[in-house]
Coordinates of C-alpha atoms in Angstrom, one line a residue:
M118 CA -35.6 7.1 -4.5
P119 CA -38.9 5.5 -3.3
S120 CA -42.0 6.3 -5.2
S121 CA -44.3 9.1 -3.9
L122 CA -46.9 6.3 -3.2
Q123 CA -44.5 4.5 -0.9
L124 CA -43.6 7.8 0.8
H125 CA -47.3 8.6 1.3
R126 CA -48.1 5.1 2.7
I127 CA -45.1 5.2 5.1
S128 CA -46.3 8.5 6.5
N129 CA -49.9 7.5 7.3
I130 CA -49.5 5.9 10.7
D131 CA -52.0 5.3 13.4
P132 CA -50.3 6.3 16.7
A133 CA -52.2 3.6 18.7
A134 CA -51.2 0.9 16.2
A135 CA -47.6 2.1 16.3
A136 CA -47.6 2.0 20.1
A137 CA -49.0 -1.5 20.1
A138 CA -46.3 -2.6 17.6
A139 CA -43.6 -1.1 19.8
A140 CA -44.9 -2.9 22.8
A141 CA -44.9 -6.2 20.9
A142 CA -41.3 -5.7 19.8
V143 CA -40.1 -5.7 23.4
N144 CA -41.6 -9.1 24.2
C145 CA -38.4 -11.0 23.7
H146 CA -40.0 -14.4 24.3
K147 CA -42.0 -13.9 21.2
Q148 CA -39.1 -12.8 19.0
S149 CA -36.9 -14.8 16.7
Q150 CA -33.2 -14.1 16.4
A151 CA -31.1 -15.4 13.5
P152 CA -28.5 -14.0 11.1
L153 CA -29.9 -12.3 8.1
A154 CA -29.4 -14.0 4.8
C155 CA -26.5 -12.4 2.9
A156 CA -25.1 -13.4 -0.5
T157 CA -21.7 -11.9 0.4
P158 CA -19.7 -14.0 2.9
V159 CA -19.2 -12.2 6.3
P160 CA -16.5 -13.2 8.7
D161 CA -17.7 -15.3 11.6
K162 CA -16.5 -12.7 14.1
L163 CA -18.8 -10.1 12.5
A164 CA -21.8 -12.2 11.4
S165 CA -23.3 -12.4 14.9
Y166 CA -23.6 -8.6 15.0
H167 CA -26.2 -8.9 12.2
A168 CA -28.4 -11.4 14.1
H169 CA -31.4 -9.3 15.0
A170 CA -34.3 -10.1 17.3
V171 CA -37.2 -9.6 14.9
G172 CA -40.7 -9.2 16.4
P173 CA -44.0 -10.2 14.8
N174 CA -44.6 -6.6 13.4
Q175 CA -41.1 -5.9 12.4
C176 CA -38.9 -6.3 9.3
A177 CA -35.2 -6.7 8.9
S178 CA -32.9 -6.6 6.0
V179 CA -29.2 -6.3 5.1
V180 CA -27.4 -4.2 2.4
V181 CA -23.9 -4.8 1.2
Q182 CA -21.6 -2.3 -0.6
T183 CA -18.1 -2.9 -1.8
T184 CA -15.6 -0.1 -2.4
A185 CA -12.0 0.1 -3.6
A186 CA -11.0 2.3 -0.7
P187 CA -8.9 0.6 2.1
L188 CA -10.7 -0.4 5.3
Q189 CA -9.1 2.2 7.5
T190 CA -10.2 5.0 5.2
V191 CA -13.8 3.8 5.1
W192 CA -13.8 3.3 8.9
S193 CA -12.6 6.8 9.5
V194 CA -15.8 8.1 7.9
V195 CA -18.2 5.5 9.4
R196 CA -17.0 5.8 13.0
R197 CA -17.8 9.6 13.1
F198 CA -21.1 9.2 15.0
D199 CA -21.1 13.0 15.3
K200 CA -21.0 13.5 11.5
P201 CA -23.3 11.0 9.7
Q202 CA -24.3 13.7 7.2
A203 CA -20.8 13.5 5.7
Y204 CA -22.1 10.6 3.6
K205 CA -25.8 10.3 4.5
H206 CA -27.2 12.9 2.1
F207 CA -30.7 12.5 3.4
L208 CA -29.5 14.2 6.6
K209 CA -28.9 18.0 6.7
S210 CA -27.4 18.4 10.2
C211 CA -26.4 16.5 13.3
H212 CA -25.8 17.7 16.9
V213 CA -24.5 15.6 19.8
I214 CA -26.9 16.3 22.7
F215 CA -25.3 13.9 25.2
G216 CA -22.0 12.2 25.7
D217 CA -18.6 12.5 24.1
G218 CA -18.5 9.7 21.6
D219 CA -18.6 6.8 24.0
I220 CA -21.4 4.2 24.1
G221 CA -24.6 5.9 25.1
T222 CA -23.8 9.1 23.3
L223 CA -27.0 10.7 21.8
R224 CA -27.2 12.7 18.6
K225 CA -30.1 14.5 17.0
V226 CA -30.2 14.5 13.2
H227 CA -32.4 16.6 11.0
V228 CA -33.7 15.2 7.7
V229 CA -33.9 16.9 4.4
S230 CA -37.3 17.8 3.1
G231 CA -39.3 15.3 1.0
L232 CA -39.0 12.4 3.5
P233 CA -41.6 11.3 6.0
A234 CA -39.5 12.6 8.9
E235 CA -38.1 15.8 10.4
S236 CA -35.7 14.7 13.1
S237 CA -34.4 11.6 14.8
T238 CA -32.7 11.1 18.2
E239 CA -30.2 8.3 18.0
R240 CA -28.1 6.4 20.6
L241 CA -24.7 4.9 20.0
E242 CA -24.8 1.3 20.9
I243 CA -21.6 -0.2 19.6
L244 CA -18.3 1.5 18.5
D245 CA -15.6 -1.2 18.1
D246 CA -12.4 0.2 16.5
E247 CA -10.8 -3.2 16.5
R248 CA -13.5 -5.1 14.8
H249 CA -14.8 -2.1 12.8
V250 CA -18.4 -2.3 14.1
L251 CA -20.8 0.6 14.7
S252 CA -24.4 0.3 15.8
F253 CA -27.1 2.8 16.8
S254 CA -30.7 2.8 17.7
V255 CA -33.4 5.4 17.2
V256 CA -34.8 6.5 20.6
G257 CA -36.9 9.5 19.7
G258 CA -37.7 12.2 17.2
D259 CA -40.3 13.2 14.7
H260 CA -40.3 10.3 12.2
R261 CA -42.4 7.3 11.2
L262 CA -40.0 4.3 11.7
S263 CA -40.1 3.2 15.3
N264 CA -37.6 0.9 17.1
Y265 CA -35.1 1.2 14.3
R266 CA -31.7 -0.4 15.1
S267 CA -28.8 -0.5 12.6
V268 CA -25.5 -2.4 12.7
T269 CA -22.7 -1.6 10.2
T270 CA -19.6 -3.8 9.9
L271 CA -16.5 -3.5 7.7
H272 CA -14.1 -6.2 6.5
P273 CA -11.5 -6.5 3.8
S274 CA -12.7 -7.5 0.4
P275 CA -11.7 -11.0 -0.8
A276 CA -9.0 -9.6 -3.0
G277 CA -7.6 -7.7 0.0
T278 CA -7.5 -4.4 -1.8
G279 CA -10.8 -2.9 -0.9
T280 CA -13.5 -3.0 1.7
V281 CA -16.9 -4.7 2.1
V282 CA -19.5 -2.7 4.1
V283 CA -22.4 -4.6 5.5
E284 CA -25.3 -2.7 7.1
S285 CA -28.3 -4.5 8.6
Y286 CA -31.3 -3.2 10.4
V287 CA -34.5 -4.1 12.2
V288 CA -37.5 -1.7 12.4
D289 CA -41.2 -1.7 13.2
I290 CA -43.6 -1.9 10.2
P291 CA -45.8 1.2 10.3
A292 CA -49.5 0.7 10.5
G293 CA -51.1 0.6 7.0
N294 CA -47.9 -0.6 5.4
T295 CA -46.7 -4.1 4.5
K296 CA -43.4 -5.7 5.4
E297 CA -42.3 -5.3 1.7
D298 CA -43.3 -1.6 1.6
T299 CA -41.1 -1.0 4.7
R300 CA -38.2 -3.1 3.5
V301 CA -38.0 -1.5 0.1
F302 CA -38.3 2.0 1.6
V303 CA -35.5 1.5 4.2
D304 CA -33.3 -0.5 1.8
T305 CA -33.4 2.4 -0.7
I306 CA -32.2 4.8 2.0
V307 CA -29.4 2.5 3.2
K308 CA -28.3 1.7 -0.4
C309 CA -28.0 5.4 -1.2
N310 CA -26.1 6.0 2.0
L311 CA -23.6 3.2 1.3
Q312 CA -23.1 4.2 -2.3
S313 CA -22.3 7.7 -1.1
L314 CA -19.9 6.3 1.5
A315 CA -18.1 4.3 -1.1
H316 CA -17.8 7.3 -3.4
M317 CA -16.5 9.5 -0.6
S318 CA -14.0 7.0 0.7
E319 CA -12.6 6.4 -2.8
N320 CA -12.3 10.2 -3.3
L321 CA -10.4 10.5 0.0
T322 CA -8.1 7.7 -1.0
N323 CA -7.4 9.2 -4.4
N324 CA -6.7 12.7 -2.9
Y325 CA -4.3 11.1 -0.4
R326 CA -2.4 9.3 -3.2
N327 CA -2.3 12.4 -5.3
N328 CA -1.0 14.5 -2.5
S329 CA 1.6 11.9 -1.6
S330 CA 3.0 11.6 -5.1

């Protein structure tokens, strides 16, 4: 978990500065767009999904998690836009407030206590069952990280017996925080989520094998 100092700094945001940062982020002519550096090879057909437009007051990062669970098992958990709390343990509940699971569906999630947020309204941007890609953006709520967009892709591990999960994101840097503060904070949350996803997927796989034997 991030230190209490990091949590405190992330929570101290000047609304005017945050609004200015959000306005800057939509000036596409000032943004750069390039694939994030990733030590783990990502198939070409998926790499482009992790090329984020990063504004002057934003940061972006990528987190990779491998799991022994087969891809279809992992995807069955990731694709449930209506149930992120199944493996994201920083969330305590989720309710779909618009849509039926198609692109544009909106969900409202509530965050566990101890984090600088209470709720987040999120829009489903991509759900590709063939390429195993899910993307969502934060469009509202009571939180401190503005203009957050996440992309998660899955592909088979090099050995062909497991799955590689790649999650990248771009987000505004809150006023009073540095790019490194923001990156470390969000990376920590994402890493915990993906570790939980790997553990859950492996348990599902083991349960299925035990029940089939």
